[in-house]
Amino acid sequence: MSAAEGEKGVQDHDHDDHAGHDHGGDGHAHGGHGHSHAPASFGKAFAIGTALNVGFVVVEATYGLIAGSVALLADAGHNLSDVLGLLIAWGAATLARRSPKGRYTYGLRSSSILAALLNALLLLVAIGVIAVEAVRRFAEPSPVAGTTVMIVAAIGIVVNGATALLFMSGRKGDLNIRGAFLHMAADAGVSAGVVVAGLVIVLTGVTWIDPVTSLVIVAVVAIGTWGLLRDSVNMSLQAAPPGVDPARIGAFLRKQRGVKGVHDLHVWPLSTTETALTVHLLVPEGYPGDAYTAQLAAALKERFEIDHATIQIETDPDADCPLEPDHVV
């Protein structure tokens, strides 16, 4: 932090944290301008990725039926859920760019949270269907064309790998884009597992390898789905995002010049990529000025990645703030 910032009262205490920027006035600082972390340039990537995966789902499901492979059908079902997931994420990214209007004073940024929750639920339905069919195949085994399984799954490696590459450039700066990248990269790995299953069937003739592979796919997807479901539910309940610790933020604020008390501190996600904060600071020496609150909001952006901060300054230590008790929200 620069010397100028130090002169304005924002003290540098916690080098390991990150956070947001702001405008000050009337005892408040309002930080974070409306912006989308899924830039419009990725609209083309979503379109191409969706088209590739739709085409592959049709091919994989068709040959899964021809070859009698539940593993191929399982992977086709999984890829269909990926198509829906890409469409939902694409739609949410588009909605998130809409400006605040009318009743939607934050715009539609939180649509990305709803999209994540819906994706998790769709994946649970998909893997449930796959698991039931795989168990049925154990009781009613049928011939499997191992060579066909390998060829179609190998195409899946190419399609999923190419789709992952479309999102590679944005994976470090955008959580949603990173999620799309990792999901498609994982799918390429799942397709590789199906190739191995086809090879084992060709070499050994053991058909139960096919439903076993399906159940492995179910397990892999279930692990990822649990994390997505947990995080999306927590975000829907306005829990502080992972990696953002309200206690550390409170400690940082208490160390600032003139601050004698911190209360009504709330941190919640505006979307899957943006975080908001509100807080009351007791400064008995008097309102420190707009520059103070603006620089403090900038420090919150730098240290804790707070995109939209609202800071209320209170100057009378004898006045009772109705929002001061921790149990009051």
Short mmCIF file of C-alpha atoms in Angstrom, two decimals:
data_model
loop_
_atom_site.label_atom_id
_atom_site.label_comp_id
_atom_site.label_asym_id
_atom_site.label_seq_id
_atom_site.Cartn_x
_atom_site.Cartn_y
_atom_site.Cartn_z
CA MET A 1 0.00 0.00 0.00
CA SER A 2 1.30 3.46 -0.90
CA ALA A 3 2.31 6.15 1.56
CA ALA A 4 -0.59 8.27 0.38
CA GLU A 5 -3.00 5.55 1.35
CA GLY A 6 -1.39 5.29 4.76
CA GLU A 7 -1.83 9.03 5.30
CA LYS A 8 -5.53 8.66 4.65
CA GLY A 9 -5.83 6.21 7.50
CA VAL A 10 -5.96 2.81 5.86
CA GLN A 11 -3.36 0.67 7.59
CA ASP A 12 -1.63 -2.33 6.07
CA HIS A 13 -1.92 -5.30 8.45
CA ASP A 14 -2.73 -8.54 6.67
CA HIS A 15 -0.62 -9.32 3.64
CA ASP A 16 -2.25 -12.67 2.95
CA ASP A 17 -5.77 -11.39 2.30
CA HIS A 18 -7.45 -9.80 -0.71
CA ALA A 19 -10.42 -7.38 -1.40
CA GLY A 20 -12.66 -4.44 -3.14
CA HIS A 21 -12.89 -0.69 -4.30
CA ASP A 22 -15.36 2.14 -3.56
CA HIS A 23 -16.82 5.66 -3.56
CA GLY A 24 -17.40 7.57 -0.31
CA GLY A 25 -20.03 10.05 0.89
CA ASP A 26 -22.34 10.92 3.81
CA GLY A 27 -20.59 8.48 6.10
CA HIS A 28 -20.83 5.62 3.62
CA ALA A 29 -18.52 4.11 1.05
CA HIS A 30 -20.08 2.24 -1.82
CA GLY A 31 -17.67 -0.07 -3.62
CA GLY A 32 -17.71 -2.14 -6.76
CA HIS A 33 -19.18 -1.18 -10.09
CA GLY A 34 -21.54 -3.58 -11.83
CA HIS A 35 -19.46 -5.92 -13.91
CA SER A 36 -19.55 -9.46 -15.18
CA HIS A 37 -16.69 -11.89 -14.69
CA ALA A 38 -17.86 -13.91 -17.68
CA PRO A 39 -16.96 -11.53 -20.49
CA ALA A 40 -18.92 -11.39 -23.71
CA SER A 41 -15.90 -12.87 -25.56
CA PHE A 42 -16.74 -16.24 -24.02
CA GLY A 43 -20.16 -16.23 -25.66
CA LYS A 44 -18.51 -17.74 -28.74
CA ALA A 45 -16.77 -20.36 -26.59
CA PHE A 46 -20.10 -21.32 -25.00
CA ALA A 47 -21.73 -21.57 -28.45
CA ILE A 48 -18.97 -23.72 -29.94
CA GLY A 49 -18.69 -25.92 -26.83
CA THR A 50 -22.46 -26.47 -26.75
CA ALA A 51 -22.61 -27.35 -30.46
CA LEU A 52 -19.72 -29.82 -30.16
CA ASN A 53 -21.24 -31.55 -27.15
CA VAL A 54 -24.76 -31.72 -28.64
CA GLY A 55 -23.35 -33.42 -31.72
CA PHE A 56 -21.33 -35.84 -29.63
CA VAL A 57 -24.27 -36.73 -27.38
CA VAL A 58 -26.29 -37.74 -30.43
CA VAL A 59 -23.43 -39.85 -31.81
CA GLU A 60 -22.59 -41.44 -28.46
CA ALA A 61 -26.17 -42.30 -27.54
CA THR A 62 -26.81 -43.78 -31.00
CA TYR A 63 -23.77 -46.02 -30.92
CA GLY A 64 -24.38 -46.85 -27.27
CA LEU A 65 -27.73 -48.35 -28.29
CA ILE A 66 -26.20 -50.10 -31.32
CA ALA A 67 -23.31 -51.52 -29.30
CA GLY A 68 -25.47 -52.33 -26.29
CA SER A 69 -23.08 -50.39 -24.04
CA VAL A 70 -24.47 -48.90 -20.86
CA ALA A 71 -21.07 -47.24 -20.36
CA LEU A 72 -21.52 -45.29 -23.59
CA LEU A 73 -25.12 -44.46 -22.66
CA ALA A 74 -23.92 -43.39 -19.23
CA ASP A 75 -21.32 -41.10 -20.72
CA ALA A 76 -23.91 -39.76 -23.21
CA GLY A 77 -26.23 -38.95 -20.32
CA HIS A 78 -23.40 -37.24 -18.52
CA ASN A 79 -22.50 -35.23 -21.62
CA LEU A 80 -26.16 -34.27 -22.07
CA SER A 81 -26.12 -32.84 -18.56
CA ASP A 82 -22.97 -30.97 -19.57
CA VAL A 83 -24.82 -29.46 -22.54
CA LEU A 84 -27.61 -28.33 -20.23
CA GLY A 85 -25.00 -27.06 -17.79
CA LEU A 86 -23.26 -25.04 -20.50
CA LEU A 87 -26.59 -23.57 -21.62
CA ILE A 88 -27.56 -22.68 -18.06
CA ALA A 89 -24.14 -21.13 -17.35
CA TRP A 90 -24.27 -19.26 -20.66
CA GLY A 91 -27.74 -17.92 -19.87
CA ALA A 92 -26.73 -16.91 -16.35
CA ALA A 93 -23.60 -15.12 -17.65
CA THR A 94 -25.83 -13.22 -20.08
CA LEU A 95 -28.35 -12.28 -17.40
CA ALA A 96 -25.56 -11.23 -15.03
CA ARG A 97 -24.55 -8.48 -17.46
CA ARG A 98 -27.95 -6.79 -17.25
CA SER A 99 -27.94 -3.42 -15.53
CA PRO A 100 -29.85 -2.86 -12.26
CA LYS A 101 -33.44 -1.92 -12.99
CA GLY A 102 -36.69 -1.59 -11.07
CA ARG A 103 -36.99 -4.17 -8.32
CA TYR A 104 -33.68 -5.80 -9.29
CA THR A 105 -31.40 -3.25 -7.64
CA TYR A 106 -28.36 -5.52 -8.01
CA GLY A 107 -29.32 -6.53 -11.52
CA LEU A 108 -29.51 -10.29 -12.13
CA ARG A 109 -26.03 -11.24 -10.91
CA SER A 110 -27.36 -13.88 -8.53
CA SER A 111 -28.76 -15.83 -11.50
CA SER A 112 -25.33 -17.50 -11.64
CA ILE A 113 -25.95 -18.91 -8.15
CA LEU A 114 -29.33 -20.30 -9.22
CA ALA A 115 -27.66 -21.75 -12.32
CA ALA A 116 -25.08 -23.57 -10.18
CA LEU A 117 -27.82 -25.00 -7.95
CA LEU A 118 -29.88 -26.13 -10.96
CA ASN A 119 -26.82 -27.74 -12.54
CA ALA A 120 -26.15 -29.70 -9.36
CA LEU A 121 -29.74 -30.98 -9.25
CA LEU A 122 -29.65 -31.97 -12.94
CA LEU A 123 -26.43 -33.90 -12.39
CA LEU A 124 -27.95 -35.77 -9.45
CA VAL A 125 -30.89 -36.86 -11.61
CA ALA A 126 -28.56 -37.93 -14.43
CA ILE A 127 -26.28 -40.06 -12.26
CA GLY A 128 -29.30 -41.61 -10.53
CA VAL A 129 -30.64 -42.85 -13.87
CA ILE A 130 -27.20 -44.10 -14.89
CA ALA A 131 -26.71 -46.01 -11.62
CA VAL A 132 -30.10 -47.74 -11.88
CA GLU A 133 -29.39 -48.87 -15.45
CA ALA A 134 -25.90 -50.11 -14.54
CA VAL A 135 -27.25 -52.23 -11.67
CA ARG A 136 -29.90 -53.66 -13.99
CA ARG A 137 -27.16 -54.73 -16.43
CA PHE A 138 -25.51 -56.80 -13.70
CA ALA A 139 -28.74 -58.82 -13.37
CA GLU A 140 -29.36 -58.92 -17.13
CA PRO A 141 -25.96 -58.94 -18.88
CA SER A 142 -25.87 -58.46 -22.66
CA PRO A 143 -23.16 -58.50 -25.35
CA VAL A 144 -21.12 -55.31 -25.73
CA ALA A 145 -19.27 -54.18 -28.86
CA GLY A 146 -16.00 -53.24 -27.21
CA THR A 147 -14.36 -51.82 -30.34
CA THR A 148 -17.32 -49.49 -30.96
CA VAL A 149 -17.18 -48.38 -27.35
CA MET A 150 -13.51 -47.48 -27.67
CA ILE A 151 -13.91 -45.54 -30.91
CA VAL A 152 -16.88 -43.47 -29.75
CA ALA A 153 -15.36 -42.75 -26.34
CA ALA A 154 -12.11 -41.71 -28.05
CA ILE A 155 -14.12 -39.14 -30.02
CA GLY A 156 -15.42 -37.97 -26.65
CA ILE A 157 -11.86 -37.31 -25.48
CA VAL A 158 -11.32 -35.06 -28.50
CA VAL A 159 -14.65 -33.23 -28.12
CA ASN A 160 -14.38 -32.67 -24.37
CA GLY A 161 -10.70 -31.77 -24.62
CA ALA A 162 -11.38 -29.23 -27.38
CA THR A 163 -14.22 -27.70 -25.34
CA ALA A 164 -11.96 -27.42 -22.29
CA LEU A 165 -9.37 -25.59 -24.40
CA LEU A 166 -12.00 -22.99 -25.35
CA PHE A 167 -12.19 -21.94 -21.70
CA MET A 168 -8.51 -22.33 -20.82
CA SER A 169 -7.58 -18.65 -21.30
CA GLY A 170 -10.19 -17.46 -18.78
CA ARG A 171 -9.84 -20.15 -16.13
CA LYS A 172 -7.57 -18.09 -13.84
CA GLY A 173 -9.63 -14.89 -13.72
CA ASP A 174 -13.20 -16.20 -13.60
CA LEU A 175 -14.57 -18.89 -11.32
CA ASN A 176 -17.40 -19.77 -13.71
CA ILE A 177 -15.04 -20.14 -16.67
CA ARG A 178 -12.66 -22.18 -14.52
CA GLY A 179 -15.54 -24.44 -13.55
CA ALA A 180 -16.44 -24.99 -17.21
CA PHE A 181 -12.81 -25.73 -18.03
CA LEU A 182 -12.34 -28.24 -15.20
CA HIS A 183 -15.68 -29.92 -15.88
CA MET A 184 -14.91 -30.51 -19.55
CA ALA A 185 -11.35 -31.61 -18.76
CA ALA A 186 -12.74 -34.11 -16.25
CA ASP A 187 -15.18 -35.38 -18.90
CA ALA A 188 -12.27 -36.03 -21.22
CA GLY A 189 -10.81 -38.16 -18.42
CA VAL A 190 -14.08 -40.04 -17.99
CA SER A 191 -14.17 -40.78 -21.74
CA ALA A 192 -10.64 -42.11 -21.41
CA GLY A 193 -11.93 -44.49 -18.74
CA VAL A 194 -14.61 -45.75 -21.13
CA VAL A 195 -11.89 -46.40 -23.75
CA VAL A 196 -10.03 -48.54 -21.23
CA ALA A 197 -13.26 -50.45 -20.47
CA GLY A 198 -13.78 -51.13 -24.18
CA LEU A 199 -10.22 -52.41 -24.50
CA VAL A 200 -10.64 -54.77 -21.54
CA ILE A 201 -13.87 -56.11 -23.03
CA VAL A 202 -12.17 -56.73 -26.40
CA LEU A 203 -9.22 -58.51 -24.76
CA THR A 204 -11.11 -60.56 -22.17
CA GLY A 205 -14.74 -60.75 -23.29
CA VAL A 206 -15.83 -59.92 -19.73
CA THR A 207 -19.01 -57.85 -20.23
CA TRP A 208 -19.50 -56.90 -16.58
CA ILE A 209 -16.65 -54.45 -17.04
CA ASP A 210 -19.18 -52.21 -18.86
CA PRO A 211 -21.64 -51.64 -15.93
CA VAL A 212 -18.71 -51.43 -13.50
CA THR A 213 -17.27 -48.60 -15.59
CA SER A 214 -20.69 -46.93 -15.52
CA LEU A 215 -20.73 -47.03 -11.73
CA VAL A 216 -17.21 -45.59 -11.61
CA ILE A 217 -18.42 -42.74 -13.83
CA VAL A 218 -21.34 -42.24 -11.43
CA ALA A 219 -18.94 -42.07 -8.47
CA VAL A 220 -16.65 -39.55 -10.20
CA VAL A 221 -19.55 -37.29 -11.19
CA ALA A 222 -21.18 -37.63 -7.75
CA ILE A 223 -18.01 -36.36 -6.03
CA GLY A 224 -17.93 -33.27 -8.21
CA THR A 225 -21.68 -32.77 -7.91
CA TRP A 226 -21.55 -32.83 -4.12
CA GLY A 227 -19.10 -29.93 -4.08
CA LEU A 228 -21.20 -27.98 -6.57
CA LEU A 229 -24.40 -28.65 -4.62
CA ARG A 230 -22.82 -27.70 -1.29
CA ASP A 231 -21.35 -24.44 -2.59
CA SER A 232 -24.49 -23.42 -4.50
CA VAL A 233 -26.74 -24.08 -1.48
CA ASN A 234 -24.38 -22.09 0.78
CA MET A 235 -24.38 -19.22 -1.70
CA SER A 236 -28.17 -19.35 -1.94
CA LEU A 237 -28.25 -18.98 1.85
CA GLN A 238 -25.94 -15.93 1.53
CA ALA A 239 -23.04 -17.57 3.36
CA ALA A 240 -19.68 -15.83 2.98
CA PRO A 241 -17.92 -17.25 -0.11
CA PRO A 242 -15.18 -19.86 0.41
CA GLY A 243 -11.87 -18.18 1.26
CA VAL A 244 -13.54 -15.02 2.60
CA ASP A 245 -13.34 -14.99 6.42
CA PRO A 246 -15.60 -12.37 8.09
CA ALA A 247 -13.55 -12.67 11.31
CA ARG A 248 -10.34 -11.65 9.50
CA ILE A 249 -12.16 -8.78 7.79
CA GLY A 250 -13.47 -7.60 11.18
CA ALA A 251 -9.97 -7.78 12.67
CA PHE A 252 -8.58 -5.77 9.75
CA LEU A 253 -11.24 -3.07 10.15
CA ARG A 254 -10.64 -2.77 13.91
CA LYS A 255 -6.98 -1.90 13.25
CA GLN A 256 -7.81 1.11 11.10
CA ARG A 257 -7.09 4.64 12.35
CA GLY A 258 -9.80 6.00 14.64
CA VAL A 259 -11.94 2.85 14.61
CA LYS A 260 -13.11 1.97 18.13
CA GLY A 261 -15.81 -0.52 17.24
CA VAL A 262 -17.04 -2.72 14.39
CA HIS A 263 -20.56 -4.14 14.18
CA ASP A 264 -23.30 -5.17 11.74
CA LEU A 265 -20.67 -6.78 9.52
CA HIS A 266 -22.20 -8.86 6.73
CA VAL A 267 -20.46 -10.57 3.81
CA TRP A 268 -22.39 -12.40 1.10
CA PRO A 269 -22.11 -13.36 -2.59
CA LEU A 270 -23.78 -11.15 -5.19
CA SER A 271 -23.02 -13.87 -7.72
CA THR A 272 -20.65 -16.81 -8.07
CA THR A 273 -17.84 -14.33 -8.78
CA GLU A 274 -18.74 -11.15 -6.84
CA THR A 275 -18.88 -10.45 -3.10
CA ALA A 276 -20.66 -7.70 -1.17
CA LEU A 277 -20.05 -6.30 2.32
CA THR A 278 -21.83 -3.93 4.71
CA VAL A 279 -20.44 -2.75 8.04
CA HIS A 280 -20.83 -0.05 10.70
CA LEU A 281 -17.62 1.52 12.05
CA LEU A 282 -17.54 3.56 15.27
CA VAL A 283 -15.14 6.51 14.85
CA PRO A 284 -15.56 8.81 17.93
CA GLU A 285 -13.09 11.42 16.59
CA GLY A 286 -15.60 12.36 13.90
CA TYR A 287 -16.28 11.49 10.29
CA PRO A 288 -12.82 11.00 8.71
CA GLY A 289 -13.88 12.10 5.23
CA ASP A 290 -14.77 10.55 1.92
CA ALA A 291 -11.14 9.79 1.06
CA TYR A 292 -10.88 7.59 4.17
CA THR A 293 -13.88 5.44 3.29
CA ALA A 294 -12.90 5.26 -0.36
CA GLN A 295 -9.39 4.07 0.49
CA LEU A 296 -10.71 1.62 3.05
CA ALA A 297 -13.04 0.12 0.44
CA ALA A 298 -10.11 -0.11 -1.98
CA ALA A 299 -8.14 -2.01 0.68
CA LEU A 300 -11.06 -4.41 1.14
CA LYS A 301 -11.01 -5.01 -2.60
CA GLU A 302 -7.28 -5.67 -2.64
CA ARG A 303 -7.15 -7.91 0.44
CA PHE A 304 -10.46 -9.74 0.53
CA GLU A 305 -11.85 -9.41 -3.02
CA ILE A 306 -14.90 -7.47 -1.85
CA ASP A 307 -16.46 -6.08 -5.03
CA HIS A 308 -19.22 -3.98 -3.45
CA ALA A 309 -18.58 -2.51 0.02
CA THR A 310 -20.95 -0.25 1.97
CA ILE A 311 -19.28 1.36 5.01
CA GLN A 312 -21.33 3.34 7.51
CA ILE A 313 -19.44 5.64 9.90
CA GLU A 314 -20.91 6.29 13.37
CA THR A 315 -19.35 9.00 15.56
CA ASP A 316 -21.34 8.99 18.82
CA PRO A 317 -20.07 6.28 21.21
CA ASP A 318 -23.07 6.82 23.49
CA ALA A 319 -25.69 6.30 20.80
CA ASP A 320 -27.17 2.82 20.67
CA CYS A 321 -27.18 1.38 17.16
CA PRO A 322 -30.17 -0.99 16.85
CA LEU A 323 -28.09 -3.23 14.58
CA GLU A 324 -25.12 -3.57 16.91
CA PRO A 325 -26.06 -6.86 18.68
CA ASP A 326 -24.59 -9.84 16.81
CA HIS A 327 -27.94 -11.65 16.72
CA VAL A 328 -29.65 -8.73 14.93
CA VAL A 329 -29.54 -8.67 11.12
#
